[in-house]
Coordinates of C-alpha atoms and ligand atoms in Angstrom, one line a residue:
X1 CA 8.1 -23.9 8.7
X2 CA 4.5 -24.5 7.6
X3 CA 1.4 -22.6 8.6
X4 CA -1.6 -24.5 10.0
X5 CA -3.4 -24.0 6.7
X6 CA -0.5 -25.4 4.7
X7 CA -0.2 -28.3 7.0
X8 CA -3.9 -29.1 6.4
X9 CA -3.7 -28.5 2.7
X10 CA -0.8 -30.9 2.4
X11 CA -2.7 -33.6 4.2
X12 CA -6.0 -33.1 2.3
X13 CA -4.6 -32.6 -1.3
X14 CA -3.8 -36.3 -1.9
X15 CA -7.3 -37.3 -0.7
X16 CA -9.0 -34.7 -3.0
X17 CA -6.8 -36.0 -5.8
X18 CA -7.7 -39.6 -5.3
X19 CA -11.4 -38.9 -5.2
X20 CA -11.4 -36.4 -8.1
X21 CA -8.9 -38.2 -10.3
X22 CA -7.1 -34.9 -10.9
X23 CA -5.3 -32.4 -8.6
X24 CA -7.7 -30.2 -6.8
X25 CA -7.1 -27.4 -4.3
X26 CA -8.8 -28.2 -1.0
X27 CA -9.2 -24.4 -0.3
X28 CA -8.4 -24.4 3.4
X29 CA -9.5 -21.2 5.2
X30 CA -10.0 -19.9 8.7
X31 CA -13.6 -20.4 9.9
X32 CA -16.0 -19.4 12.6
X33 CA -17.3 -22.9 12.9
X34 CA -14.0 -24.7 13.5
X35 CA -10.3 -23.6 13.4
X36 CA -10.2 -24.2 9.6
X37 CA -12.6 -25.2 6.9
X38 CA -11.9 -26.9 3.5
X39 CA -14.4 -25.5 1.0
X40 CA -12.9 -27.2 -2.2
X41 CA -15.6 -29.9 -2.0
X42 CA -18.3 -27.6 -3.3
X43 CA -16.7 -26.6 -6.6
X44 CA -15.5 -30.2 -7.1
X45 CA -19.0 -31.6 -6.5
X46 CA -20.4 -29.2 -9.1
X47 CA -17.7 -30.3 -11.5
X48 CA -18.3 -34.0 -11.0
X49 CA -22.1 -33.6 -10.7
X50 CA -21.8 -35.3 -7.3
X51 CA -23.5 -34.8 -3.9
X52 CA -21.1 -32.5 -2.0
X53 CA -21.8 -34.0 1.4
X54 CA -21.2 -37.5 0.1
X55 CA -18.0 -36.3 -1.7
X56 CA -16.8 -34.7 1.5
X57 CA -17.4 -38.0 3.4
X58 CA -15.3 -39.9 0.9
X59 CA -12.5 -37.3 1.0
X60 CA -12.5 -37.5 4.8
X61 CA -12.4 -41.3 4.8
X62 CA -9.4 -41.1 2.4
X63 CA -7.4 -38.3 4.1
X64 CA -4.6 -39.0 6.5
X65 CA -5.1 -36.3 9.2
X66 CA -3.4 -38.3 12.0
X67 CA -1.4 -36.2 14.4
X68 CA -2.7 -33.0 13.0
X69 CA -6.3 -32.6 13.9
X70 CA -8.3 -33.5 17.0
X71 CA -11.6 -33.4 15.1
X72 CA -12.7 -33.4 11.4
X73 CA -16.3 -33.5 10.3
X74 CA -18.5 -32.7 7.4
X75 CA -20.8 -29.8 7.9
X76 CA -23.5 -27.7 6.2
X77 CA -23.7 -28.3 2.4
X78 CA -20.5 -30.2 2.4
X79 CA -17.7 -28.2 4.0
X80 CA -15.0 -30.1 6.0
X81 CA -14.6 -28.6 9.4
X82 CA -11.1 -29.1 10.9
X83 CA -10.0 -28.6 14.5
X84 CA -6.3 -28.6 15.0
X85 CA -4.7 -30.7 17.8
X86 CA -3.6 -28.5 20.6
X87 CA 0.0 -30.0 20.5
X88 CA 0.2 -29.0 16.8
X89 CA -0.8 -25.4 17.6
X90 CA 1.8 -25.3 20.5
X91 CA 4.6 -26.7 18.4
X92 CA 3.9 -24.3 15.5
X93 CA 3.8 -21.3 17.8
X94 CA 7.1 -22.4 19.4
X95 CA 8.6 -22.7 15.9
X96 CA 7.3 -19.3 14.9
X97 CA 8.9 -17.8 18.0
X98 CA 12.3 -19.2 17.1
X99 CA 12.1 -17.9 13.6
X100 CA 13.3 -14.3 13.1
X101 CA 10.7 -13.9 10.3
X102 CA 8.0 -15.2 12.8
X103 CA 7.0 -17.9 10.3
X104 CA 6.7 -15.8 7.1
X105 CA 8.5 -17.4 4.2
X106 CA 10.4 -15.5 1.5
X107 CA 8.9 -15.6 -2.0
X108 CA 10.1 -18.8 -3.8
X109 CA 10.0 -17.0 -7.1
X110 CA 10.7 -13.3 -6.5
X111 CA 9.0 -10.8 -8.8
X112 CA 10.7 -7.6 -10.0
X113 CA 8.0 -5.1 -9.0
X114 CA 7.9 -1.5 -10.2
X115 CA 5.8 0.6 -7.8
X116 CA 4.6 3.9 -9.3
X117 CA 3.4 6.1 -6.5
X118 CA 3.2 9.5 -4.9
X119 CA 3.8 11.4 -8.2
X120 CA 3.0 15.0 -7.2
X121 CA 3.4 17.8 -9.7
X122 CA 6.2 20.4 -9.7
X123 CA 5.2 23.8 -8.3
X124 CA 1.9 22.5 -7.0
X125 CA 0.9 21.5 -3.5
X126 CA 0.5 17.8 -2.9
X127 CA -3.1 17.1 -2.2
X128 CA -4.7 14.4 -0.2
X129 CA -4.8 12.2 -3.2
X130 CA -1.0 12.3 -3.3
X131 CA -1.0 11.5 0.4
X132 CA -3.1 8.4 -0.2
X133 CA -0.8 7.3 -3.1
X134 CA 2.3 7.9 -0.9
X135 CA 0.9 6.0 2.1
X136 CA -0.5 3.1 0.1
X137 CA 2.5 2.9 -2.2
X138 CA 4.8 2.9 0.9
X139 CA 2.9 0.0 2.4
X140 CA 3.2 -1.9 -1.0
X141 CA 6.9 -1.3 -1.1
X142 CA 7.3 -2.5 2.5
X143 CA 5.1 -5.6 2.2
X144 CA 6.6 -6.7 -1.1
X145 CA 10.2 -6.1 0.0
X146 CA 9.6 -8.0 3.2
X147 CA 8.1 -10.9 1.3
X148 CA 11.3 -11.2 -0.7
X149 CA 10.5 -9.4 -3.9
X150 CA 12.8 -7.1 -5.8
X151 CA 11.1 -3.6 -5.6
X152 CA 11.9 -0.6 -7.8
X153 CA 10.3 2.6 -6.7
X154 CA 9.2 5.1 -9.4
X155 CA 8.0 8.6 -8.3
X156 CA 6.5 9.7 -11.6
X157 CA 6.8 13.4 -10.8
X158 CA 4.8 15.8 -13.0
X159 CA 7.8 17.8 -14.2
X160 CA 7.1 18.5 -17.8
X161 CA 4.5 20.0 -20.1
X162 CA 2.9 23.3 -21.2
X163 CA 2.4 24.8 -17.7
X164 CA 6.2 25.1 -17.4
X165 CA 6.1 28.0 -19.9
X166 CA 4.0 30.1 -17.5
X167 CA 5.8 28.9 -14.4
X168 CA 9.2 29.9 -15.8
X169 CA 8.0 33.3 -16.9
X170 CA 6.5 33.9 -13.5
X171 CA 9.8 32.9 -11.9
X172 CA 11.6 35.5 -14.1
X173 CA 9.1 38.1 -13.1
X174 CA 9.5 37.7 -9.4
X175 CA 13.2 36.9 -9.4
X176 CA 15.0 33.6 -8.8
X177 CA 15.6 34.3 -5.1
X178 CA 12.0 35.0 -4.3
X179 CA 10.8 32.0 -6.3
X180 CA 13.2 29.7 -4.6
X181 CA 12.0 31.0 -1.2
X182 CA 8.3 30.6 -2.0
X183 CA 8.9 27.1 -3.3
X184 CA 11.2 25.9 -0.5
X185 CA 8.8 27.0 2.3
X186 CA 6.2 25.0 0.5
X187 CA 4.1 27.9 -0.8
X188 CA 3.6 26.0 -3.9
X189 CA 0.0 26.9 -4.5
X190 CA 0.7 30.6 -4.1
X191 CA 3.3 30.4 -6.8
X192 CA 1.2 28.3 -9.2
X193 CA -1.9 30.4 -8.7
X194 CA -0.1 33.7 -9.3
X195 CA 1.4 32.3 -12.5
X196 CA -2.0 31.1 -13.6
X197 CA -3.7 34.4 -12.8
X198 CA -1.3 36.3 -15.0
X199 CA -1.6 33.7 -17.8
X200 CA -5.3 34.1 -17.8
X201 CA -5.4 37.9 -17.6
X202 CA -2.4 39.1 -19.6
X203 CA -2.0 38.3 -23.3
X204 CA 1.6 39.5 -23.3
X205 CA 2.4 37.1 -20.5
X206 CA 0.5 34.3 -22.3
X207 CA 2.6 34.8 -25.4
X208 CA 5.9 34.8 -23.4
X209 CA 4.7 31.6 -21.7
X210 CA 4.0 30.0 -25.1
X211 CA 7.4 30.9 -26.5
X212 CA 9.1 29.7 -23.3
X213 CA 7.5 26.2 -23.8
X214 CA 9.0 26.1 -27.3
X215 CA 12.4 27.1 -25.8
X216 CA 12.1 24.4 -23.1
X217 CA 11.2 21.7 -25.6
X218 CA 14.0 22.8 -27.9
X219 CA 16.5 22.3 -25.1
X220 CA 17.5 26.0 -24.7
X221 CA 20.1 26.0 -22.0
X222 CA 19.1 29.1 -20.1
X223 CA 15.5 27.9 -20.0
X224 CA 16.6 24.4 -18.9
X225 CA 18.5 26.0 -16.0
X226 CA 15.4 27.8 -14.8
X227 CA 13.3 24.6 -15.2
X228 CA 15.9 22.7 -13.1
X229 CA 15.6 25.4 -10.4
X230 CA 11.8 25.0 -10.3
X231 CA 12.0 21.2 -10.2
X232 CA 14.8 21.1 -7.7
X233 CA 13.0 23.4 -5.2
X234 CA 9.8 21.4 -5.5
X235 CA 11.6 18.1 -5.0
X236 CA 13.3 19.4 -1.9
X237 CA 9.9 20.3 -0.5
X238 CA 8.4 16.9 -1.4
X239 CA 11.3 15.1 0.2
X240 CA 10.7 17.1 3.4
X241 CA 7.1 15.8 3.4
X242 CA 8.3 12.2 2.8
X243 CA 10.6 12.6 5.8
X244 CA 7.8 13.9 8.0
X245 CA 5.7 11.0 6.9
X246 CA 8.5 8.5 7.4
X247 CA 8.0 6.8 4.1
X248 CA 10.9 5.2 2.2
X249 CA 10.8 7.6 -0.8
X250 CA 14.0 9.6 -1.3
X251 CA 15.4 12.0 -3.8
X252 CA 16.8 9.0 -5.8
X253 CA 13.3 7.7 -6.5
X254 CA 12.2 10.6 -8.6
X255 CA 12.0 9.5 -12.2
X256 CA 9.7 12.2 -13.5
X257 CA 7.8 12.5 -16.7
X258 CA 10.7 14.4 -18.3
X259 CA 12.9 11.3 -17.9
X260 CA 11.0 9.7 -20.8
X261 CA 11.4 12.6 -23.3
X262 CA 13.9 10.9 -25.5
X263 CA 11.7 7.8 -25.7
X264 CA 8.5 9.5 -26.9
X265 CA 9.4 9.7 -30.6
X266 CA 10.7 6.1 -30.7
X267 CA 7.5 4.9 -29.0
X268 CA 5.4 6.6 -31.7
X269 CA 7.5 5.0 -34.4
X270 CA 7.3 1.6 -32.9
X271 CA 3.6 1.8 -32.5
X272 CA 3.3 3.0 -36.1
X273 CA 5.4 0.2 -37.4
X274 CA 3.1 -2.3 -35.6
X275 CA 0.2 -0.7 -37.4
X276 CA -1.4 0.5 -34.1
X277 CA -1.5 4.2 -34.9
X278 CA -4.5 5.9 -36.5
X279 CA -4.9 9.5 -37.3
X280 CA -7.9 11.1 -35.7
X281 CA -8.5 14.9 -36.0
X282 CA -4.8 15.2 -36.9
X283 CA -3.6 13.5 -33.8
X284 CA -1.8 10.2 -33.7
X285 CA -3.9 7.8 -31.7
X286 CA -4.2 4.2 -30.6
X287 CA -7.6 2.7 -30.3
X288 CA -7.1 -0.2 -27.9
X289 CA -9.7 -2.9 -28.3
X290 CA -12.6 -2.9 -25.9
X291 CA -12.8 0.8 -25.0
X292 CA -15.8 2.7 -26.2
X293 CA -17.4 6.0 -25.2
X294 CA -21.0 6.3 -24.0
X295 CA -22.2 6.5 -27.6
X296 CA -20.4 3.3 -28.6
X297 CA -17.6 4.9 -30.6
X298 CA -14.0 3.6 -29.9
X299 CA -12.0 5.7 -27.4
X300 CA -8.6 7.0 -28.5
X301 CA -5.4 7.1 -26.5
X302 CA -3.7 10.2 -27.8
X303 CA 0.0 9.4 -28.5
X304 CA 1.0 12.6 -30.3
X305 CA -1.1 15.7 -30.6
X306 CA -1.8 17.4 -34.0
X307 CA 0.8 20.1 -33.1
X308 CA 3.4 17.4 -32.6
X309 CA 3.4 17.7 -28.8
X310 CA 3.2 14.7 -26.4
X311 CA 1.0 14.4 -23.4
X312 CA 0.3 12.3 -20.3
X313 CA -0.6 9.1 -22.2
X314 CA 2.5 9.2 -24.4
X315 CA 4.7 9.5 -21.3
X316 CA 3.0 6.5 -19.7
X317 CA 3.4 4.4 -22.8
X318 CA 7.2 5.2 -22.8
X319 CA 7.3 4.5 -19.1
X320 CA 5.6 1.1 -19.3
X321 CA 7.8 0.1 -22.2
X322 CA 10.9 1.2 -20.2
X323 CA 9.8 -0.7 -17.1
X324 CA 9.0 -3.9 -19.0
X325 CA 11.8 -3.9 -21.5
X326 CA 14.7 -2.2 -19.7
X327 CA 13.9 -2.9 -16.0
X328 CA 12.6 -6.5 -16.7
X329 CA 9.7 -5.9 -14.5
X330 CA 7.4 -8.9 -13.9
X331 CA 4.8 -6.9 -11.9
X332 CA 3.8 -3.2 -12.5
X333 CA 1.8 -1.3 -9.9
X334 CA 0.3 2.1 -10.4
X335 CA -1.0 3.6 -7.1
X336 CA -3.2 6.3 -8.5
X337 CA -6.8 7.4 -7.8
X338 CA -9.8 5.6 -9.2
X339 CA -10.6 8.4 -11.7
X340 CA -7.5 7.4 -13.7
X341 CA -8.6 3.7 -14.0
X342 CA -9.6 3.9 -17.6
X343 CA -6.4 5.7 -18.6
X344 CA -4.3 2.9 -17.1
X345 CA -6.5 0.1 -18.6
X346 CA -6.0 1.7 -22.0
X347 CA -2.2 2.0 -21.5
X348 CA -2.0 -1.7 -20.5
X349 CA -4.1 -2.7 -23.4
X350 CA -1.8 -0.8 -25.8
X351 CA 1.3 -2.3 -24.2
X352 CA -0.2 -5.7 -24.7
X353 CA -1.1 -5.0 -28.3
X354 CA 2.5 -3.8 -28.8
X355 CA 3.9 -7.0 -27.3
X356 CA 5.6 -5.2 -24.4
X357 CA 3.3 -6.6 -21.9
X358 CA 3.2 -10.4 -22.2
X359 CA 2.2 -13.3 -20.0
X360 CA 5.6 -12.9 -18.3
X361 CA 4.3 -9.8 -16.4
X362 CA 1.2 -8.3 -15.0
X363 CA 0.2 -4.7 -14.7
X364 CA -2.2 -3.5 -12.0
X365 CA -3.9 -0.2 -11.3
X366 CA -3.9 0.0 -7.5
X367 CA -6.8 2.4 -7.4
X368 CA -8.1 4.3 -4.4
X369 CA -11.1 6.5 -3.6
X370 CA -11.3 10.1 -2.4
X371 CA -10.7 11.6 1.1
X372 CA -13.8 13.3 2.2
X373 CA -14.4 16.0 4.8
X374 CA -17.0 15.8 7.6
X375 CA -19.6 17.2 5.1
X376 CA -19.1 14.2 2.9
X377 CA -17.5 16.3 0.1
X378 CA -13.9 16.1 -1.1
X379 CA -11.7 17.4 1.7
X380 CA -11.0 21.2 1.6
X381 CA -9.3 23.5 3.9
X382 CA -11.2 25.8 6.2
X383 CA -10.6 28.6 3.7
X384 CA -12.2 26.5 1.1
X385 CA -9.1 25.8 -1.0
X386 CA -7.1 22.6 -1.2
X387 CA -5.3 21.5 1.9
X388 CA -1.7 22.1 2.5
X389 CA -0.6 18.6 3.4
X390 CA 2.0 19.6 6.0
X391 CA -0.6 21.6 7.9
X392 CA -2.8 18.6 8.1
X393 CA 0.0 16.3 9.3
X394 CA 1.1 19.0 11.8
X395 CA -2.4 19.1 13.3
X396 CA -2.4 15.3 13.6
X397 CA 0.8 15.4 15.6
X398 CA -0.5 18.3 17.8
X399 CA -3.6 16.4 18.6
X400 CA -1.7 13.2 19.2
X401 CA 0.4 15.1 21.7
X402 CA -2.8 15.8 23.7
X403 CA -3.9 12.2 23.5
X404 CA -0.6 10.9 24.7
X405 CA -0.3 13.5 27.5
X406 CA -3.7 12.5 28.9
X407 CA -3.0 8.8 28.7
X408 CA 0.4 9.1 30.3
X409 CA 1.1 12.4 32.1
X410 CA 4.4 11.1 33.5
X411 CA 6.3 10.8 30.2
X412 CA 9.3 13.0 29.8
X413 CA 8.7 15.9 27.3
X414 CA 11.3 14.7 24.8
X415 CA 9.9 11.2 24.7
X416 CA 6.4 12.4 24.5
X417 CA 7.2 14.5 21.5
X418 CA 8.7 11.5 19.7
X419 CA 5.7 9.3 20.6
X420 CA 3.3 12.0 19.5
X421 CA 4.9 12.1 16.1
X422 CA 4.6 8.3 15.8
X423 CA 1.0 8.3 17.0
X424 CA 0.0 11.3 14.8
X425 CA 1.5 9.9 11.6
X426 CA 0.3 6.4 12.5
X427 CA -3.2 7.6 13.0
X428 CA -3.3 9.3 9.6
X429 CA -1.8 6.4 7.8
X430 CA -3.9 3.8 9.5
X431 CA -7.1 5.6 8.8
X432 CA -6.2 5.4 5.2
X433 CA -4.9 1.9 5.1
X434 CA -7.6 0.3 7.2
X435 CA -10.4 1.2 4.8
X436 CA -11.0 -0.7 1.6
X437 CA -8.8 1.4 -0.6
X438 CA -11.2 1.7 -3.6
X439 CA -13.7 3.3 -1.3
X440 CA -13.9 7.0 -0.2
X441 CA -13.3 7.7 3.5
X442 CA -14.0 10.5 5.8
X443 CA -11.0 12.3 7.3
X444 CA -11.9 12.6 11.0
X445 CA -9.2 13.5 13.5
X446 CA -11.2 12.5 16.5
X447 CA -12.0 9.0 15.1
X448 CA -8.5 8.3 13.8
X449 CA -6.9 9.3 17.1
X450 CA -9.3 7.4 19.4
X451 CA -7.6 5.0 21.8
X452 CA -10.4 2.5 21.3
X453 CA -11.7 1.0 18.1
X454 CA -9.8 0.0 15.0
X455 CA -7.2 2.8 15.1
X456 CA -3.4 3.1 15.1
X457 CA -3.3 4.5 18.7
X458 CA -5.3 1.5 19.9
X459 CA -2.9 -0.9 18.3
X460 CA 0.2 1.1 19.3
X461 CA -1.1 1.2 22.9
X462 CA -1.9 -2.5 22.9
X463 CA 1.7 -3.1 21.7
X464 CA 3.2 -0.8 24.4
X465 CA 1.1 -2.5 27.1
X466 CA 2.4 -6.0 26.0
X467 CA 6.0 -4.7 26.1
X468 CA 5.4 -3.4 29.6
X469 CA 4.8 -7.0 30.8
X470 CA 8.4 -7.7 30.1
X471 CA 9.5 -4.5 31.9
X472 CA 7.4 -5.2 34.9
X473 CA 8.6 -8.8 35.2
X474 CA 12.1 -7.8 34.4
X475 CA 12.3 -10.8 32.0
X476 CA 13.6 -11.2 28.5
X477 CA 11.7 -13.3 25.9
X478 CA 13.0 -16.9 25.4
X479 CA 13.0 -17.9 21.7
X480 CA 14.4 -21.5 21.8
X481 CA 11.6 -23.1 19.7
X482 CA 10.2 -25.1 22.6
X483 CA 6.4 -25.7 22.2
X484 CA 3.9 -23.3 23.7
X485 CA 1.6 -24.9 26.2
X486 CA -2.1 -24.8 25.4
X487 CA -4.0 -25.1 28.6
X488 CA -6.8 -22.5 28.2
X489 CA -9.1 -21.6 25.2
X490 CA -7.8 -18.1 25.4
X491 CA -4.2 -19.3 24.8
X492 CA -5.4 -21.5 22.0
X493 CA -7.3 -18.7 20.3
X494 CA -4.3 -16.3 20.6
X495 CA -1.8 -18.8 19.2
X496 CA -4.1 -19.7 16.3
X497 CA -4.6 -16.1 15.5
X498 CA -0.8 -15.4 15.5
X499 CA -0.2 -18.4 13.3
X500 CA -2.3 -16.9 10.5
X501 CA 0.1 -14.0 10.0
X502 CA 1.9 -15.6 7.0
X503 CA -1.4 -16.4 5.3
X504 CA -2.7 -12.9 5.8
X505 CA 0.5 -11.5 4.3
X506 CA 0.4 -13.8 1.3
X507 CA -3.1 -12.6 0.7
X508 CA -2.0 -8.9 0.9
X509 CA 1.0 -9.5 -1.4
X510 CA -1.5 -10.7 -4.0
X511 CA -4.4 -8.3 -3.5
X512 CA -2.6 -5.2 -2.2
X513 CA -5.7 -4.8 0.1
X514 CA -4.0 -3.5 3.1
X515 CA -7.1 -3.2 5.2
X516 CA -7.0 -7.0 5.4
X517 CA -3.7 -6.7 7.3
X518 CA -5.1 -3.8 9.4
X519 CA -8.1 -5.8 10.4
X520 CA -6.0 -8.8 11.2
X521 CA -3.8 -6.8 13.5
X522 CA -6.9 -5.4 15.2
X523 CA -8.1 -9.0 15.7
X524 CA -4.7 -9.9 17.2
X525 CA -4.9 -7.0 19.7
X526 CA -8.4 -7.9 20.8
X527 CA -7.6 -11.6 21.0
X528 CA -4.6 -10.7 23.2
X529 CA -6.9 -8.7 25.5
X530 CA -9.1 -11.8 26.0
X531 CA -5.9 -13.8 26.8
X532 CA -4.6 -11.1 29.2
X533 CA -7.8 -11.0 31.1
X534 CA -8.2 -14.8 31.4
X535 CA -4.6 -16.0 31.8
X536 CA -2.2 -14.6 34.4
X537 CA 1.2 -14.2 32.8
X538 CA 3.8 -13.2 35.4
X539 CA 1.7 -14.8 38.1
X540 CA 1.0 -18.0 36.2
X541 CA 0.6 -21.2 38.3
X542 CA 3.8 -22.9 37.3
X543 CA 7.2 -21.6 36.0
X544 CA 6.7 -23.6 32.8
X545 CA 3.3 -22.0 32.2
X546 CA 4.7 -18.5 32.9
X547 CA 7.5 -19.2 30.4
X548 CA 4.9 -20.3 27.8
X549 CA 2.6 -17.4 28.3
X550 CA 5.6 -15.0 28.1
X551 CA 6.4 -16.7 24.8
X552 CA 2.9 -16.0 23.5
X553 CA 3.1 -12.5 24.7
X554 CA 6.4 -12.0 22.9
X555 CA 5.0 -13.5 19.7
X556 CA 2.0 -11.1 19.9
X557 CA 4.3 -8.1 20.3
X558 CA 6.4 -9.2 17.3
X559 CA 3.4 -9.8 15.1
X560 CA 2.0 -6.4 16.0
X561 CA 5.3 -4.6 15.6
X562 CA 6.1 -6.3 12.2
X563 CA 2.5 -5.8 10.9
X564 CA 2.5 -2.1 11.9
X565 CA 5.9 -1.6 10.4
X566 CA 4.7 -3.1 7.1
X567 CA 2.0 -0.5 7.1
X568 CA 4.7 2.2 7.7
X569 CA 3.6 2.7 11.3
X570 CA 5.9 2.8 14.3
X571 CA 5.2 0.7 17.4
X572 CA 6.8 2.6 20.4
X573 CA 7.7 0.4 23.4
X574 CA 5.9 2.7 25.8
X575 CA 3.1 5.2 25.4
Ligands
LIG601 N1 1.1 13.4 -11.5 C1 -0.1 12.7 -11.7 C2 -1.3 13.3 -10.9 O1 -1.0 14.2 -10.0 C3 -0.1 11.2 -11.2 C4 0.9 10.3 -12.0 C5 0.6 8.9 -11.8 N2 1.5 8.0 -12.4 C6 1.6 7.8 -13.7 N3 2.5 6.9 -14.2 N4 0.7 8.3 -14.6 O2 -2.4 13.0 -11.1

């Protein structure tokens, strides 16, 4: 089925083509001045050196809009304002109801998308940056999968490198049993800090750590066993956080830095053969075009250090080559904080220069800002250290419990516990996803758990209230495709809003700006409130109207539930 904007575009495109002499996109968008607006006239007028209003008049005279609009007029500098016919809105809403994808098409040409996200570091606590990456990456996976793309998850775990020398020596010092215990209860920072302290204070320990790195890189079996122990315990802990969060990451999605070890040397050789390697201070470097430091000198991407070791950049080069060449990815996403933007741009530029990244694929750094505390500084725990993520999530659930108990004191304890988890996790995720991701945001429990405003609890509560209409009326939704009746402006506004869902999703698939979906859902919930206040549903004047309003109510619930699910947020049926 078509969305209103597609319907209008299909009718306007031939007229734009006739007037312009070449195919032109009419650019049909939602508008405050009419239902939709075609803005394509402005760019076209510039191109033709014509008067935009006159051009718009000619296009309107040419266009066949019969049976689709009830009004079409030129406005402002030359926009075309379009008002859909009520019957068209009613028919499309009826069709969306009968569709189990509520009008959202599957991608005609599916991408193979590799999503690199979460990526915490072994034996180190996940920080709020990892939380953001996990939550945003999960939304990306859900939206892209639902849109019909093939999604490959890559949790690029930091499980390799020089710190493992000191970590393994510390493990030997305290004993395997104790180490496993500390790591499995999530005391990752304690373990890491203790190792670090010894490394800094004790030269003997430092030397042992250095030798241990050599053994690890040389593939020494006893060392590898200890390394596996560290990695295994950390993974177990991270998976427990993922389960708590309800994200789709599992143990199978870890493809850590160590997975690329065997590809590092071949990558250097390949880059060398292509003439892309230069020696700088003894290190093998690539100088991708267009990257210079503040003083104007070209910036290096270090591929192999002077001591022969490989670092973060080399691993990312091996990873991108693997994803493009072996996984046949057509879209690569890296959900990593804004400070790493330049690193990824340099990796992409190198992959392009090497011929791995061609016009067949695109690579995107899906960057995000920092999480700030109430003081406007990067979020810290009360003790001043970094946050333990599980504590933060636990507190969200505790506070959600209070909110839910106050709102609905009659809920049975077991149900309340479950709902509190859904509300607490939802609040944390929504606070993150509803802000423009490249910006910093303030982590504020009171605001994210408020029952009014643009929050998860507000949307969850709106959804539960809509579901309660069906419970109270003891009716089941009818989804037979019959048109929805448009008798009131509030019905019309709601139907129109619901019919935009496919356009909003298409936009989010492209931009990965999840706040656009969040704001849309918020708009749906408030538009429903307007409808609910104006239009009796169960007590509608006629049975046909009651049926029709129940249909709109059902469609609202499904759009909210689907939209929230795509953000990784549950929509409980009662609250
Ligand atoms: N482990 C890194 C960190 O904590 C993030 C890795 C991101 N992914 C990547 N392919 N480099 O900063």
